[in-house]
Amino acid sequence: MNLSPEVVAAHGLTQDEFKRVVEILGRTPNLVELGIFGAMWSEHCSYKSSKKWLRQLPTEAPWVICGPGENAGVIDIGDGQAIIFKMESHNHPSFIEPYQGAATGVGGILRDVFTMGARPIANLNALRFGDPKHPKTRTLVNGVVRGIGGYGNCVGVPTVGGECTFHPSYNGNILVNAMTVGLARTDKIFYSAAAGIGNPVVYVGSKTGRDGIHGAVMASAEFDDKSEEKRPTVQVGDPFVEKLLIEACLELMESDAIVAIQDMGAAGLTSSSFEMASKGGVGIELDLDQVPAREPKMTAYELMLSESQERMLMILKPGREDVARLIFEKWELDFAVIGRVTDTGRMILKKDGAIAADLPVAPLASNAPSYDRPVRMTVPPAALGDVAPAGDTADALLHLIGSPDLCSRRWIWRQYDHTVMGDTLIQPGGDAALVRVHGTQKAVAVTTDCTPRYCKADPEMGGTQAVVETWRNITATGALPLAVTDCMNFGNPERPEIMGQFAGCIEGMRKACLALDYPVVSGNVSLYNETQGQGVLPTPAIGGVGLIQDLSKAVKVAPKADGEVLILIGETRGHLGQSIYLRELLGREDGPPPPVDLAVERRNGDFVRGQILAGHVTACHDISDGGLLVAVAEMCLAAKRGAGISLPSGPAHAIAFGEDQGRYVLAAAPEAAETILAAARTSGVPAFPLGKVGGDALTFGGSRAISLRELQTAHEGWLPRYMEG
């Protein structure tokens, strides 16, 4: 078959890669085979630009059951229970078609988790949108939020946390990262390696349509003026079918019928079948005439590359087909035996009685190109000089707490059902969400975090801080951080400066994970987040998971009573480089990000967690964007109580709004506060009594008092007003 350079390029392959395909096959591929190579060797599926760097991340710990390489990561939480979790991107589809792009992102990450035998117990999302003034931003926010809520609410899994920020770098390429956390039994974890020569290959779920074809290739290319034309490559989801699929799969998993199982995500039937065969070191033969099709006369090319949603591929033990069929038919889902496992090491695809493709599994699935792309490391910016205050401190606080990146996200999370299943203990709006392990006194703390402006200025420090921020948020509830998943969102890897950002962030993450005993167990890489040569801010989103053994000891952000003492833990120097204060009030995005001292982070965090578990702390909030005064204001708003505080000595604006790391604000009864302060002195932990909770206003230093009503109006007002247009 004569394949023109244009046809090859349309499948995401370079001419050098195409030559490699021809060498592997010993002939020119047909169109079906070309489509399969294009999907499997896409950046989205093969990680060909990032594999070298990802191998540097620490992935092991005594509590890690399964690290990267499977559908999701698995950690042991004791009592024969495991938490299975992963974060993944759906960026390009969500920009093209925000509702379905975001909805199917939720559906895909749910399948990654329940594929391994876990019942999903929590969803989170990390969203990055463009400048609020950009003409598309409001529409994108509305569509994405509705898509996440529409899918998650219908499927019956609580959406418990996440983040949402705005920056012009995302104008042409928003980021939609979805995370799911599930609960499984350690003796019922399922993997994807095909095994058993002659075993049946079974297709279950929805029928295959023509939606999503070339989705993986589209997700591996930057946008241009014609990006809207890629709308047909966006999948269409059905959360009600997904709910049925969850229940059917979990029911079958109670038997011994399943040998291996894999969801059909990016590249659909192609990636699922090749990955299963590759991991098992076997071949697979598929009869594509048996694939349940939603549309007539679908070709082998379409059937293999469709990314229709709510579909799974299984290898069953021989003789278990009828048992499995009855379960899936009961749940009104398609069930079809479409092939068998072979010992040939090849993927044979048949259609209409003829061979549509004949490909070797190993070279295609595991020997994709791996690039050592040129790297130009980012030179961190010089230190800031003195920064003059931008007016009155009280006015600055009101401005910041009502700004797009710090205002309340209530408009977003009220559209999500965060209470379904009845185990959400800390809802959205805190440092980390807390979800009870059903029927126990244990709870899982979950959060997502990243500060992209730090990563742009100094990728290594930014990567470190992204990991540490999740660790602090989990610690602030009283939970012990256990492991992370990541979603690495970057621009075009063919540009050395972008690979420098990627390499720097990986190194920072590596150092933080090692220092905090906080391994990476799963993740996703999303490159080419770029439009007409303009890349997004480097955004290594981190999803953290921790555990508290006794949920009665957990704390929230809100102080519980008037008279409680507020204590600042950690050293405040007033670092304003890359701060929200600098950007929002002075229009500057310069200076280095705040330095992270990992030994100090570990010391301060372990101290705070110890005080929480000892019962001395009534509330805790980590200090991050906006600095100390924003953190105290957020605690007051959560408690609906005022506070009177004195700031540490130094320039008021820098002390109030500097974003120094490793800090927390604790609330404690007066006698417990003395105990905390004494313990801090003994442990060498900086601790400063800020003041007391009470009244109906926030007062600090010599500045005017700000009433709670004034704070609340500023904090709650921006996003609803913006979305109302």
XYZ file of C-alpha atoms in Angstrom:
725
model
C 0.000 0.000 0.000
C 1.291 3.455 -0.899
C 1.129 5.717 2.153
C 1.927 9.346 1.402
C 3.966 11.493 3.808
C 0.772 13.437 4.484
C -1.088 10.273 5.557
C 1.814 9.228 7.771
C 1.988 12.683 9.364
C -1.777 12.674 9.950
C -1.218 9.615 12.137
C 1.311 11.474 14.287
C 4.381 9.651 12.977
C 7.560 11.264 11.699
C 9.208 9.901 8.571
C 11.974 8.368 10.712
C 9.360 6.645 12.859
C 7.602 5.395 9.741
C 10.875 3.913 8.488
C 11.178 2.131 11.817
C 7.660 0.720 11.354
C 8.609 -0.631 7.935
C 11.781 -2.199 9.384
C 9.820 -3.897 12.179
C 7.236 -5.320 9.770
C 9.596 -6.015 6.892
C 6.996 -4.397 4.659
C 4.829 -1.308 4.330
C 1.906 -1.352 6.774
C -1.662 -1.169 5.607
C -3.881 1.674 6.831
C -5.184 -0.269 9.845
C -1.642 -1.127 10.907
C -0.499 2.454 10.379
C -3.349 3.694 12.573
C -2.378 1.247 15.309
C 1.285 2.281 15.219
C 0.291 5.949 15.224
C -1.867 5.530 18.317
C 0.509 3.284 20.259
C 3.530 5.434 19.447
C 1.774 8.712 20.208
C 3.204 10.778 23.018
C -0.003 10.201 24.961
C 0.363 6.404 24.931
C 4.113 5.789 24.674
C 5.680 8.568 26.811
C 8.473 8.651 24.246
C 9.782 12.066 25.361
C 9.328 11.574 29.097
C 10.247 7.945 29.906
C 13.871 8.795 30.571
C 12.946 11.338 33.218
C 10.048 9.483 34.822
C 12.362 6.604 35.743
C 14.106 8.931 38.207
C 11.078 9.239 40.481
C 11.013 7.109 43.661
C 8.195 4.575 43.420
C 8.702 2.121 46.280
C 7.875 1.950 49.978
C 6.835 -0.862 52.324
C 3.178 0.182 51.899
C 3.290 0.291 48.078
C 1.616 -2.777 46.560
C 1.824 -1.622 42.939
C 3.672 1.363 41.520
C 3.636 2.871 38.011
C 2.972 0.590 35.049
C -0.533 -0.611 35.799
C -3.849 1.184 35.371
C -3.416 2.874 38.767
C -1.190 2.794 41.841
C -1.986 0.668 44.890
C -1.048 1.256 48.532
C -1.739 -0.848 51.624
C -3.733 0.829 54.410
C -3.864 -2.190 56.716
C -6.678 -4.525 57.744
C -6.566 -6.242 54.344
C -7.525 -3.006 52.576
C -5.857 -1.070 49.789
C -6.304 2.366 48.242
C -6.028 2.494 44.449
C -5.657 5.897 42.781
C -4.478 7.829 39.756
C -4.662 11.244 38.102
C -4.952 11.763 34.361
C -5.346 14.592 31.871
C -8.152 15.373 29.433
C -6.820 18.741 28.323
C -7.159 18.878 24.553
C -10.659 17.318 24.449
C -11.887 19.723 27.137
C -10.710 22.765 25.197
C -12.398 21.558 22.009
C -15.646 20.363 23.623
C -15.617 21.347 27.314
C -18.631 19.413 28.595
C -17.882 16.040 27.009
C -14.129 16.507 27.297
C -14.335 16.975 31.055
C -17.074 14.369 31.530
C -15.182 11.648 29.701
C -12.033 12.581 31.607
C -13.907 11.683 34.789
C -15.223 8.469 33.229
C -11.786 7.407 32.047
C -10.077 7.857 35.395
C -12.900 6.029 37.167
C -12.314 3.033 34.890
C -8.573 3.074 35.579
C -9.382 2.565 39.249
C -12.262 0.091 39.244
C -10.454 -1.955 36.586
C -8.097 -2.994 39.376
C -10.869 -4.161 41.692
C -11.537 -0.980 43.671
C -14.853 0.664 44.345
C -14.341 4.380 43.625
C -14.863 6.453 46.779
C -13.717 9.932 45.732
C -13.113 12.103 42.682
C -10.975 15.233 42.531
C -10.005 17.610 39.738
C -7.315 20.197 39.030
C -8.421 22.882 36.562
C -6.423 25.639 34.857
C -8.172 28.256 32.753
C -7.011 31.291 30.800
C -7.295 34.972 31.594
C -10.811 35.707 32.903
C -10.946 38.539 30.353
C -10.344 36.152 27.447
C -13.539 35.716 25.388
C -13.544 31.909 25.703
C -12.711 31.517 29.380
C -16.196 31.856 30.844
C -17.662 29.350 28.384
C -14.862 26.878 29.082
C -15.275 27.170 32.860
C -19.005 26.632 32.568
C -18.707 23.622 30.261
C -15.928 21.898 32.172
C -17.576 22.296 35.574
C -20.918 21.083 34.228
C -19.199 18.125 32.570
C -17.426 17.062 35.759
C -20.590 17.414 37.814
C -22.818 15.848 35.203
C -20.707 12.693 35.024
C -19.556 12.354 38.630
C -22.961 13.082 40.132
C -24.750 10.590 37.901
C -22.241 7.812 38.481
C -22.645 8.211 42.241
C -19.059 8.951 43.309
C -18.469 12.064 45.440
C -16.323 14.851 44.022
C -14.556 15.976 47.178
C -11.729 18.320 46.255
C -9.505 19.966 43.715
C -8.269 23.352 42.589
C -8.976 25.975 39.954
C -6.704 28.822 38.865
C -6.511 31.314 36.008
C -3.578 32.552 33.934
C -3.200 33.895 30.376
C -0.820 31.037 29.481
C -3.856 28.733 29.413
C -5.859 30.915 27.021
C -5.422 28.524 24.115
C -4.974 25.297 26.039
C -6.811 24.737 29.318
C -5.846 21.902 31.669
C -8.423 19.456 33.016
C -6.823 16.856 35.289
C -9.071 14.266 36.941
C -8.223 12.020 39.894
C -10.075 9.037 41.339
C -9.449 7.210 44.610
C -10.856 3.732 45.207
C -11.015 1.157 47.989
C -10.177 -2.519 47.411
C -9.326 -5.681 49.277
C -5.656 -6.592 49.111
C -6.596 -10.143 48.086
C -8.801 -8.900 45.230
C -6.534 -6.668 43.150
C -6.672 -7.222 39.395
C -3.917 -6.652 36.851
C -3.778 -6.357 33.081
C -1.251 -8.957 31.895
C -2.932 -11.445 29.569
C -2.246 -15.117 30.295
C -3.444 -18.606 29.453
C -3.050 -19.763 25.858
C -6.496 -20.299 24.398
C -8.254 -18.200 27.042
C -11.161 -16.135 25.711
C -10.779 -12.397 25.118
C -14.023 -10.704 26.136
C -15.439 -7.268 25.347
C -17.918 -5.731 27.832
C -19.714 -2.423 28.297
C -21.061 -0.056 25.651
C -21.080 -0.565 21.921
C -18.291 0.898 19.792
C -19.073 3.979 17.722
C -17.116 6.385 15.593
C -16.511 8.943 18.361
C -12.996 9.611 19.584
C -11.111 8.185 16.605
C -7.578 9.658 16.628
C -8.097 10.931 20.183
C -4.662 9.774 21.361
C -2.954 11.330 18.343
C -4.891 14.579 18.816
C -3.823 14.686 22.473
C -0.196 14.433 21.339
C -0.158 17.505 19.090
C -0.220 21.216 19.758
C -3.189 23.350 18.706
C -3.433 25.800 15.829
C -6.164 27.926 14.232
C -7.994 24.761 13.138
C -8.235 23.120 16.562
C -12.022 23.471 16.565
C -12.134 21.095 13.592
C -10.902 18.304 15.892
C -14.264 18.139 17.669
C -15.072 14.656 16.197
C -12.033 13.247 18.044
C -13.713 14.004 21.402
C -15.496 11.072 23.003
C -19.081 11.088 24.254
C -19.750 9.669 27.710
C -22.741 8.067 29.443
C -22.367 8.062 33.237
C -25.380 5.809 33.746
C -23.712 3.089 31.687
C -20.489 3.668 33.630
C -22.359 3.046 36.888
C -23.702 -0.235 35.503
C -20.212 -1.160 34.334
C -18.744 -0.530 37.788
C -21.312 -2.768 39.440
C -21.031 -5.528 36.830
C -17.228 -5.603 36.972
C -17.121 -5.609 40.771
C -19.697 -8.409 40.861
C -17.692 -10.551 38.449
C -14.541 -9.774 40.429
C -16.061 -11.559 43.419
C -15.684 -14.781 41.404
C -12.496 -16.365 40.117
C -13.356 -15.845 36.447
C -11.019 -12.966 35.530
C -7.423 -13.599 34.478
C -6.721 -10.011 33.396
C -8.697 -6.837 32.804
C -7.992 -3.498 31.122
C -10.159 -0.483 30.394
C -10.369 0.868 26.859
C -8.992 4.376 27.290
C -6.832 6.307 24.853
C -6.580 4.401 21.558
C -9.453 2.177 22.666
C -9.338 -1.467 21.642
C -5.849 -0.974 20.221
C -4.125 0.079 23.435
C -6.061 -2.298 25.687
C -5.355 -5.394 23.590
C -1.711 -4.581 22.875
C -0.915 -3.623 26.475
C -2.494 -6.813 27.820
C -0.630 -8.963 25.315
C 2.661 -7.132 25.851
C 2.559 -7.372 29.649
C 1.726 -11.069 29.420
C 4.277 -11.878 26.723
C 1.588 -13.502 24.579
C -0.258 -12.985 21.331
C -3.930 -12.205 20.773
C -6.218 -12.972 17.870
C -9.339 -10.819 17.502
C -12.394 -11.299 15.296
C -13.566 -7.727 14.830
C -16.893 -8.894 13.405
C -17.790 -9.888 16.972
C -17.183 -6.403 18.427
C -20.531 -4.835 19.408
C -20.886 -1.859 17.062
C -23.130 1.154 17.496
C -23.035 2.113 13.828
C -23.337 0.001 10.661
C -20.443 -1.014 8.427
C -17.683 0.043 10.791
C -14.258 -0.777 9.401
C -11.403 -2.527 11.180
C -9.642 0.836 11.349
C -12.609 2.461 13.079
C -13.224 -0.433 15.472
C -9.608 -0.538 16.615
C -9.121 3.230 17.024
C -12.502 4.345 18.347
C -12.362 5.809 21.845
C -16.026 5.227 22.638
C -16.488 5.267 26.385
C -17.568 2.771 29.064
C -15.820 -0.269 27.561
C -13.521 -2.914 29.066
C -11.465 -5.819 27.773
C -11.035 -9.008 29.807
C -9.240 -12.303 29.647
C -11.413 -14.958 31.278
C -10.677 -18.451 32.464
C -11.981 -21.042 30.013
C -15.529 -22.115 30.762
C -16.388 -18.946 32.706
C -17.910 -17.146 29.737
C -21.533 -18.008 30.549
C -21.210 -16.946 34.185
C -19.747 -13.615 33.117
C -22.303 -13.174 30.332
C -25.215 -13.567 32.757
C -23.793 -10.847 35.025
C -23.298 -8.321 32.223
C -26.650 -9.076 30.646
C -28.290 -8.589 34.055
C -26.746 -5.120 34.149
C -27.937 -4.530 30.537
C -24.429 -4.270 29.120
C -22.935 -5.733 25.974
C -20.891 -8.896 26.354
C -19.025 -10.575 23.490
C -16.228 -13.093 23.106
C -14.125 -11.383 20.451
C -10.911 -13.402 20.444
C -8.453 -15.654 22.196
C -4.970 -15.593 23.697
C -2.273 -17.209 21.507
C 1.370 -18.178 21.854
C 2.432 -16.404 18.653
C 3.500 -13.064 20.162
C 1.484 -11.410 17.392
C -1.737 -9.431 17.158
C -3.910 -10.884 14.419
C -7.010 -8.894 13.518
C -9.696 -10.431 11.316
C -12.569 -8.618 9.626
C -15.071 -9.976 7.139
C -13.198 -13.268 7.010
C -9.884 -11.680 6.005
C -6.811 -10.610 7.964
C -7.023 -6.860 8.536
C -3.735 -6.586 10.451
C -0.867 -8.837 11.479
C 1.546 -7.170 13.883
C 4.252 -8.256 16.337
C 3.211 -7.285 19.858
C 6.536 -6.679 21.599
C 8.136 -4.131 19.226
C 4.919 -2.187 18.937
C 3.862 -2.077 22.592
C 7.135 -1.960 24.488
C 9.724 -0.787 21.946
C 8.175 2.505 20.954
C 10.639 5.291 20.169
C 12.305 6.781 23.233
C 13.778 10.230 22.753
C 16.546 11.902 24.700
C 15.475 15.355 23.620
C 17.735 18.400 23.980
C 17.381 20.106 27.345
C 17.939 23.742 28.256
C 17.561 24.175 31.987
C 15.800 27.265 33.317
C 18.054 29.819 35.011
C 16.264 30.873 38.224
C 15.608 34.619 38.449
C 17.615 36.926 40.663
C 16.358 37.767 44.120
C 13.877 40.597 44.436
C 14.991 43.844 45.918
C 12.823 45.674 48.407
C 9.159 45.669 47.385
C 7.199 48.765 48.346
C 3.767 48.104 49.869
C 0.765 48.412 47.575
C -1.305 50.549 49.928
C -3.132 49.617 53.127
C -2.770 46.045 54.408
C -6.513 45.644 55.052
C -7.383 46.821 51.543
C -4.758 44.460 50.135
C -6.271 41.517 52.019
C -9.755 42.248 50.688
C -8.403 42.533 47.169
C -6.479 39.266 47.396
C -9.175 37.182 49.031
C -11.560 38.241 46.280
C -9.108 37.721 43.406
C -9.639 34.959 40.796
C -7.036 32.597 42.273
C -7.943 33.060 45.959
C -11.695 33.641 45.933
C -14.159 30.999 47.101
C -14.706 28.077 44.736
C -18.161 27.438 46.166
C -19.786 28.176 42.794
C -17.819 25.226 41.409
C -18.088 22.620 44.131
C -21.770 23.226 44.846
C -22.380 21.737 41.411
C -20.692 18.530 42.534
C -22.287 15.946 44.820
C -19.642 15.616 47.516
C -21.841 13.780 50.052
C -23.074 10.776 48.053
C -22.014 7.457 49.668
C -22.214 9.182 53.068
C -18.508 9.024 53.967
C -17.225 12.527 53.138
C -16.003 14.001 56.433
C -14.216 17.126 55.165
C -15.862 18.629 52.099
C -14.313 20.839 49.396
C -12.902 24.123 50.624
C -10.427 22.812 53.208
C -6.778 21.848 52.898
C -7.506 18.220 52.003
C -10.753 16.308 51.730
C -11.287 13.486 54.203
C -13.249 10.367 53.268
C -14.090 7.632 55.740
C -13.032 4.079 54.894
C -16.571 2.746 54.999
C -17.495 0.877 58.155
C -14.242 1.756 59.973
C -12.695 4.526 62.057
C -10.046 5.106 59.381
C -10.195 7.909 56.852
C -8.317 8.783 53.683
C -7.102 12.359 53.125
C -6.861 13.428 49.484
C -5.785 16.615 47.734
C -4.407 18.023 44.476
C -1.893 20.849 44.267
C 0.584 22.705 42.093
C 1.832 26.290 41.860
C 2.671 26.728 38.160
C 4.128 30.224 38.521
C 6.773 28.774 40.852
C 7.520 26.050 38.295
C 7.977 28.579 35.511
C 10.421 30.688 37.531
C 12.403 27.751 38.947
C 11.204 24.314 37.778
C 13.171 22.332 40.336
C 11.965 24.393 43.283
C 8.462 24.460 41.822
C 8.418 20.673 41.457
C 9.573 20.318 45.041
C 6.934 22.732 46.295
C 4.108 20.988 44.403
C 4.834 17.726 46.211
C 5.365 19.434 49.563
C 2.111 21.388 49.290
C 0.083 18.161 49.068
C 2.083 16.724 51.974
C 1.270 19.796 54.092
C -2.412 19.768 53.166
C -2.764 16.130 54.184
C -0.765 16.713 57.356
C -3.048 19.641 58.264
C -5.948 17.204 58.713
C -3.919 14.943 61.014
C -3.393 12.272 58.350
C -0.057 10.689 57.443
C 0.844 11.315 53.774
C 1.551 7.987 52.035
C 1.918 8.383 48.260
C 1.275 10.577 45.253
C 0.073 10.412 41.702
C 1.010 13.084 39.182
C -0.186 14.684 35.976
C 2.699 16.349 34.160
C 1.284 19.120 31.932
C 3.855 20.847 29.723
C 4.283 22.420 26.306
C 6.078 21.102 23.217
C 8.880 18.696 24.263
C 10.729 19.356 21.008
C 11.660 22.762 22.432
C 14.737 22.447 24.704
C 13.426 24.994 27.202
C 10.246 22.927 27.685
C 12.249 19.765 28.295
C 14.340 21.795 30.719
C 11.170 22.666 32.615
C 10.129 19.013 32.626
C 13.529 17.771 33.786
C 13.744 20.430 36.484
C 10.288 19.675 37.873
C 11.034 15.933 37.924
C 14.232 16.552 39.884
C 12.409 18.719 42.405
C 9.660 16.127 42.783
C 12.258 13.370 43.197
C 13.997 15.195 46.031
C 10.738 15.946 47.834
C 9.368 12.424 47.524
C 12.586 10.939 48.880
C 12.840 13.382 51.780
C 9.216 12.867 52.799
C 8.922 9.074 52.240
C 6.174 9.901 49.776
C 6.573 7.759 46.624
C 4.979 8.253 43.207
C 2.764 5.236 42.445
C 0.942 6.316 39.283
C 0.634 9.213 36.898
C 0.191 10.657 33.457
C 2.163 12.911 31.111
C 0.427 15.471 28.917
C 2.738 17.265 26.487
C 2.124 19.585 23.542
C -0.135 21.805 25.664
C 0.710 24.631 23.328
C -1.072 26.822 20.812
C 0.816 28.475 17.960
C 4.098 28.191 19.826
C 2.809 29.471 23.169
C 3.044 26.825 25.877
C 1.189 26.662 29.167
C 2.984 27.303 32.428
C 4.770 24.099 33.462
C 2.119 22.391 35.598
C 3.148 19.173 37.356
C -0.143 18.619 39.190
C 0.276 16.369 42.226
C -2.455 14.262 43.789
C -1.668 13.207 47.341
C -3.196 10.469 49.485
C -2.798 9.971 53.230
C -4.383 7.995 56.057
C -5.583 8.766 59.558
C -6.191 5.714 61.722
C -8.735 7.376 64.030
C -10.974 9.836 62.240
C -12.178 11.294 65.552
C -8.750 12.957 65.842
C -8.927 14.695 62.470
C -9.219 18.492 62.359
C -10.612 20.976 59.877
C -9.695 24.542 58.948
C -12.305 26.213 61.162
C -11.540 27.050 64.834
C -14.273 25.731 67.127
C -14.705 28.347 69.847
C -14.083 31.939 70.845
C -11.001 32.315 72.984
C -8.953 29.729 71.136
C -5.351 30.745 70.530
C -3.941 30.960 67.008
C -0.324 29.772 66.703
C 1.954 30.264 63.711
C 4.236 27.285 63.097
C 7.301 27.885 60.919
C 9.537 30.797 60.134
C 8.192 33.928 58.399
C 10.668 35.997 56.428
C 8.254 37.721 54.064
C 9.208 36.139 50.714
C 7.325 38.014 47.983
C 8.989 36.569 44.857
C 6.340 35.012 42.539
C 3.674 35.728 45.159
C 0.008 36.368 44.482
C 0.484 39.730 46.240
C 3.162 40.739 43.761
C 1.053 39.685 40.777
C -2.385 40.904 41.815
C -1.461 44.180 43.490
C 1.717 45.246 41.692
C 1.210 43.602 38.297
C 4.538 41.760 38.508
C 5.444 38.125 37.932
C 9.106 38.159 38.852
C 11.630 37.056 41.424
C 12.386 33.504 42.557
C 9.744 31.311 44.192
C 10.038 30.808 47.951
C 12.737 28.273 48.822
C 11.696 24.899 50.240
C 13.860 23.371 52.963
C 12.841 19.716 52.963
C 14.329 18.971 56.379
C 12.339 21.871 57.846
C 9.188 20.716 56.048
C 9.558 17.243 57.536
C 10.277 18.581 61.017
C 7.443 21.104 61.065
C 4.913 18.780 59.466
C 5.675 15.851 61.744
C 5.398 18.202 64.731
C 2.022 19.551 63.609
C 0.641 16.076 62.933
C 1.841 14.889 66.319
C 0.083 17.766 68.074
C -3.136 17.073 66.153
C -3.101 13.367 66.998
C -2.340 14.189 70.643
C -5.607 16.134 70.765
C -4.056 19.547 71.390
C -5.215 21.178 68.129
C -8.789 22.194 67.309
C -8.110 23.497 63.776
C -5.199 23.663 61.343
C -4.564 25.392 58.042
C -1.404 25.338 55.978
C -0.091 28.659 54.669
C 0.274 28.809 50.888
C -0.946 31.244 48.209
C -1.511 34.698 49.668
C 0.526 34.074 52.802
C -0.218 34.285 56.514
C -3.000 36.863 56.554
C -4.983 35.106 53.825
C -4.694 31.827 55.761
C -6.014 33.422 58.959
C -8.844 35.100 57.034
C -9.816 31.744 55.508
C -9.938 30.178 58.982
C -12.172 33.005 60.194
C -14.503 32.612 57.214
C -14.723 28.845 57.719
C -15.536 29.280 61.423
C -17.758 32.356 60.976
C -15.713 33.857 63.814
C -13.400 36.837 63.921
C -9.904 36.995 65.364
C -7.494 39.523 66.754
C -3.859 38.882 65.852
C -0.455 40.518 65.920
C 1.857 39.856 63.002
C 5.513 38.877 63.522
C 7.945 41.786 63.232
C 8.987 43.009 59.793
C 7.533 44.947 56.860
C 3.778 44.487 57.306
C 2.956 43.697 53.665
C 5.767 41.160 53.328
C 5.022 39.440 56.652
C 1.279 39.408 55.909
C 1.415 38.189 52.317
C 4.822 36.565 51.807
C 4.611 32.934 50.755
C 7.371 31.401 52.901
C 7.072 27.615 52.955
C 6.781 25.067 55.748
C 4.174 27.005 57.737
C 0.841 26.267 59.415
C -1.653 28.128 61.593
C -3.000 26.082 64.498
C -5.970 26.835 66.731
C -5.986 25.482 70.276
C -7.675 26.036 73.622
C -5.499 28.301 75.854
C -4.137 25.496 78.058
C -3.405 23.325 75.021
C -1.710 26.277 73.329
C 0.806 26.451 76.174
C 1.498 22.745 75.728
C 2.045 23.229 71.978
C 4.376 26.183 72.466
C 6.420 24.298 75.051
C 6.659 21.241 72.798
C 7.732 23.467 69.897
C 10.554 24.942 71.965
C 11.726 21.451 72.888
C 11.556 20.292 69.264
C 13.275 23.351 67.811
C 10.160 24.266 65.810
C 9.510 28.008 65.360
C 6.156 28.824 66.983
C 4.611 32.281 67.425
C 1.330 33.024 69.258
C -0.613 35.196 66.832
C -3.679 36.057 68.905
C -7.139 34.778 69.723
C -10.345 33.762 67.981
C -13.476 35.795 68.683
C -15.695 38.668 67.686
C -17.154 39.473 64.301
C -14.093 41.030 62.667
C -10.475 40.297 61.800
C -8.055 42.759 63.363
C -4.287 42.810 62.940
C -1.560 45.255 63.904
C -2.365 48.898 63.379
C -4.608 48.308 60.375
C -8.365 48.805 60.441
C -10.641 45.951 61.442
C -12.321 44.007 58.640
C -15.773 42.686 59.463
C -16.582 39.073 58.675
C -19.363 40.281 56.389
C -16.892 42.409 54.441
C -14.487 39.462 54.187
C -17.224 37.111 53.092
C -18.588 39.508 50.468
C -15.130 39.876 48.958
C -14.348 36.158 49.132
C -17.634 34.800 47.813
C -18.423 37.443 45.241
C -16.006 37.223 42.340
C -16.726 33.814 40.789
C -20.555 34.013 40.789
C -20.396 37.544 39.374
C -17.938 36.433 36.727
C -20.018 33.435 35.680
C -23.157 35.557 35.507
C -21.323 37.709 32.959
